[in-house]
XYZ file of C-alpha atoms in Angstrom:
282
model
C -17.965 102.543 44.567
C -14.450 101.537 43.604
C -14.547 98.819 46.246
C -17.782 97.490 44.791
C -16.319 97.352 41.271
C -13.196 95.687 42.572
C -15.241 93.056 44.369
C -17.368 92.497 41.267
C -14.370 91.865 38.996
C -12.653 89.731 41.582
C -15.729 87.536 41.946
C -16.113 87.311 38.175
C -12.562 86.063 37.621
C -12.804 83.644 40.542
C -15.992 82.201 39.016
C -14.307 81.697 35.627
C -11.241 80.145 37.261
C -13.370 77.621 39.148
C -15.184 76.520 35.969
C -12.130 76.091 33.757
C -10.328 72.740 33.843
C -6.618 72.566 34.447
C -4.626 72.214 31.247
C -3.955 68.595 30.321
C -0.452 67.655 29.300
C -0.665 65.263 26.344
C 2.488 63.236 25.911
C 4.045 63.550 22.484
C 3.687 60.321 20.500
C 6.710 59.604 18.349
C 5.938 59.143 14.682
C 6.990 55.673 13.568
C 7.540 55.197 9.871
C 5.648 52.282 8.320
C 7.927 49.391 7.448
C 8.973 49.304 3.832
C 6.969 46.815 1.794
C 9.054 43.762 0.979
C 8.828 42.946 -2.703
C 9.353 39.235 -3.322
C 10.701 38.705 -6.812
C 8.524 36.445 -8.930
C 10.114 33.281 -10.235
C 10.589 33.350 -13.965
C 9.512 30.171 -15.720
C 12.104 28.606 -17.971
C 11.496 28.519 -21.695
C 11.433 25.316 -23.733
C 15.096 25.556 -24.706
C 16.162 25.860 -21.063
C 13.939 22.960 -19.996
C 15.399 20.761 -22.717
C 18.913 21.713 -21.662
C 18.461 20.462 -18.113
C 19.739 16.995 -17.309
C 16.904 14.489 -17.574
C 15.693 12.696 -14.464
C 15.480 8.924 -15.009
C 11.853 7.799 -15.068
C 10.909 4.114 -15.039
C 7.598 2.758 -16.313
C 6.152 -0.531 -15.068
C 3.008 -2.290 -16.243
C 2.482 -5.840 -14.949
C 4.225 -7.329 -11.904
C 3.509 -11.053 -12.041
C 4.962 -14.387 -13.111
C 5.067 -15.473 -16.737
C 6.238 -18.660 -18.417
C 9.209 -19.109 -20.717
C 6.752 -19.658 -23.574
C 4.951 -16.342 -23.005
C 4.716 -13.966 -25.951
C 7.357 -11.338 -26.509
C 4.836 -8.642 -25.720
C 4.041 -10.152 -22.313
C 7.734 -10.506 -21.502
C 8.421 -6.862 -22.335
C 5.493 -5.491 -20.320
C 5.712 -7.855 -17.337
C 8.272 -7.969 -14.535
C 8.269 -10.949 -12.177
C 7.736 -10.092 -8.480
C 11.198 -11.312 -7.344
C 12.810 -9.257 -10.111
C 10.860 -6.171 -9.084
C 11.987 -6.647 -5.478
C 15.618 -6.971 -6.598
C 15.320 -3.837 -8.705
C 13.959 -1.735 -5.853
C 16.757 -2.953 -3.568
C 19.366 -2.198 -6.231
C 18.051 1.358 -6.636
C 18.134 1.919 -2.886
C 21.619 0.406 -2.546
C 22.858 2.672 -5.365
C 21.636 5.749 -3.480
C 18.653 6.664 -5.648
C 15.863 8.701 -4.090
C 12.402 8.866 -5.624
C 10.901 12.196 -6.594
C 7.328 13.043 -7.552
C 5.886 15.220 -10.324
C 5.719 18.482 -8.382
C 9.424 18.302 -7.609
C 10.202 17.402 -11.233
C 8.112 20.346 -12.443
C 9.856 22.788 -10.100
C 13.231 21.497 -11.254
C 12.443 21.776 -14.952
C 10.616 25.109 -14.799
C 12.311 26.930 -11.906
C 15.611 25.016 -11.489
C 14.459 23.743 -8.099
C 16.605 21.370 -6.033
C 16.796 17.616 -6.539
C 18.406 14.779 -4.561
C 21.898 13.768 -5.631
C 20.495 10.713 -7.469
C 16.828 11.322 -8.311
C 14.569 8.814 -9.970
C 10.837 8.592 -10.654
C 8.993 5.274 -10.614
C 5.726 5.167 -12.548
C 3.058 2.553 -13.226
C 0.535 2.414 -16.092
C -2.812 0.667 -16.518
C -4.184 0.279 -12.952
C -3.191 -3.356 -12.367
C -3.950 -4.557 -8.837
C -0.463 -5.970 -8.297
C 0.948 -2.475 -8.684
C -0.731 -1.768 -5.357
C -0.283 -5.093 -3.562
C 3.273 -5.788 -4.773
C 4.645 -2.587 -6.298
C 3.702 -0.030 -3.657
C 4.352 -2.487 -0.809
C 7.862 -3.274 -2.047
C 8.735 0.379 -2.601
C 7.555 1.258 0.890
C 10.399 -0.824 2.340
C 12.853 1.754 1.001
C 10.802 4.895 1.539
C 10.110 5.110 -2.197
C 7.009 6.840 -3.593
C 5.579 6.299 -7.064
C 3.252 7.733 -9.680
C 0.264 5.574 -10.631
C -1.424 6.394 -13.935
C -4.999 5.159 -13.751
C -7.196 4.025 -16.632
C -10.577 4.813 -15.123
C -12.675 2.291 -17.085
C -10.867 -0.492 -15.202
C -11.423 0.741 -11.640
C -13.061 -1.964 -9.448
C -12.803 -4.596 -12.168
C -11.241 -7.999 -11.364
C -7.457 -7.800 -11.581
C -7.461 -4.003 -11.329
C -7.338 -1.553 -8.461
C -10.377 -0.568 -6.460
C -11.319 2.978 -5.532
C -10.139 2.308 -1.982
C -6.741 1.105 -3.154
C -6.302 4.191 -5.327
C -7.310 6.391 -2.416
C -4.839 4.567 -0.156
C -2.002 5.095 -2.635
C -2.654 8.825 -2.598
C -3.055 8.942 1.177
C 0.316 7.186 1.576
C 2.086 9.935 -0.363
C 2.102 8.494 -3.855
C 0.769 10.470 -6.806
C -2.265 9.442 -8.830
C -2.278 10.504 -12.492
C -4.634 9.978 -15.409
C -4.189 7.432 -18.195
C -7.422 8.099 -20.127
C -10.747 6.354 -19.730
C -10.138 3.214 -21.825
C -6.555 3.416 -23.152
C -7.662 4.785 -26.517
C -4.602 6.409 -28.127
C -4.728 10.206 -28.308
C -3.593 10.308 -31.933
C -7.075 9.091 -32.909
C -9.212 11.450 -30.815
C -11.937 13.574 -32.398
C -14.956 15.504 -31.182
C -16.063 14.521 -27.685
C -13.165 12.062 -27.274
C -11.158 14.783 -25.540
C -13.833 15.167 -22.896
C -14.308 11.421 -22.500
C -10.621 10.557 -22.326
C -9.083 13.602 -20.614
C -11.630 15.654 -18.684
C -13.924 13.018 -17.195
C -11.155 10.677 -15.968
C -9.437 13.606 -14.274
C -12.648 14.599 -12.493
C -13.345 11.016 -11.418
C -9.870 10.543 -9.957
C -10.033 13.876 -8.150
C -13.324 12.793 -6.613
C -11.718 9.546 -5.397
C -8.544 11.002 -3.887
C -9.774 14.489 -2.968
C -6.731 16.124 -4.588
C -5.949 17.761 -7.946
C -4.785 15.404 -10.699
C -2.149 17.220 -12.725
C -0.286 14.492 -14.621
C -1.248 12.516 -17.718
C 0.393 9.504 -19.377
C -0.250 8.847 -23.076
C -1.508 5.314 -23.846
C 1.275 3.376 -25.567
C 3.408 6.502 -25.166
C 1.980 7.776 -28.463
C 1.359 11.506 -28.858
C 1.080 14.242 -31.440
C 1.232 18.036 -31.354
C -2.551 18.299 -31.761
C -3.044 16.578 -28.403
C -0.911 18.953 -26.356
C -3.260 21.995 -26.453
C -6.142 19.745 -25.410
C -4.142 18.317 -22.504
C -3.234 21.848 -21.402
C -6.869 22.911 -21.703
C -7.829 20.006 -19.453
C -5.566 21.508 -16.754
C -2.771 18.961 -16.728
C 0.694 20.349 -15.903
C 2.764 17.567 -17.488
C 2.340 14.728 -19.969
C 4.457 11.556 -20.070
C 5.532 9.635 -23.152
C 7.911 6.688 -23.462
C 11.415 6.674 -24.934
C 10.829 8.786 -28.050
C 12.199 12.299 -28.570
C 10.645 15.178 -26.637
C 8.743 17.996 -28.282
C 10.905 21.092 -28.843
C 8.034 23.504 -28.136
C 6.260 21.789 -25.213
C 8.771 19.515 -23.461
C 6.678 19.483 -20.267
C 4.033 17.521 -22.168
C 6.503 14.996 -23.526
C 8.387 13.841 -20.431
C 10.421 10.740 -21.330
C 10.202 7.381 -19.549
C 11.580 3.919 -20.243
C 9.612 0.688 -19.929
C 11.295 -1.771 -17.575
C 11.270 -5.004 -19.536
C 10.744 -8.405 -17.980
C 13.667 -9.633 -20.079
C 16.154 -7.391 -18.257
C 18.351 -8.486 -15.423
C 18.675 -6.114 -12.484
C 22.130 -5.155 -13.733
C 20.689 -4.558 -17.192
C 18.028 -2.259 -15.738
C 20.657 -0.210 -13.917
C 22.690 0.135 -17.091
C 19.589 1.187 -19.048
C 18.935 3.986 -16.558
C 22.367 5.436 -17.288
C 22.327 4.924 -21.041
C 18.734 6.090 -21.625
C 18.975 9.347 -19.704
C 22.352 10.654 -20.723
C 21.927 13.862 -22.676
C 21.447 13.084 -26.349
C 19.013 15.729 -27.616
């Protein structure tokens, strides 16, 4: 009897042992702490006082680049630079070590104290004249210069003015295209739907042509008032450009100063005007 019981228990345990799997040894996985999240500090935009305190970048404004006679009106002489004179001016800037900058770099400098070349300058053109493309941009290209072309959209494709293709080419070549209203109507006289006609629609049309955002606006005749600035902001422009008058103390980004290069200036006179016009006086 005892032998039977012994055999029974022995068989039972052997059966269980055959069915059970050998114990698996699971390697211990080391616990790796997640890397600490890197917090990138946000840049703090400068206030108006700080922007006004920064040294101004010289900005030139050209209109017409063509010949004129000695008997031409004073207005024509002021707004027109002869092609040989323009060529001499670009060479003089290059020889003096100037490097052109564009609006985004100017904005980063003014707002975030971003870097600039040792001798920065911005070259701008108003009114969409065809010779700004065929003479202006071509001459600048010799020195690796880039410019800002403020386009009056009513004139696009008209005789004597730039075509859509020329504007697109300027942008493609690394220049910046900005808005200069629809028909050069001064902003100090806008009312009602004028803001849409002169600010919003031209911006949209230019963006359609170049396939890029248009963020810069030049006031016709350089004339501005404080009522225009909120409308320009609302139209999603980042900066507005005047001429040689004093900047606004509240919104200096919308009153960036430029000087008109007069056809009555010699090349030496232009170089002197750059220094005298953009020394800190405000």
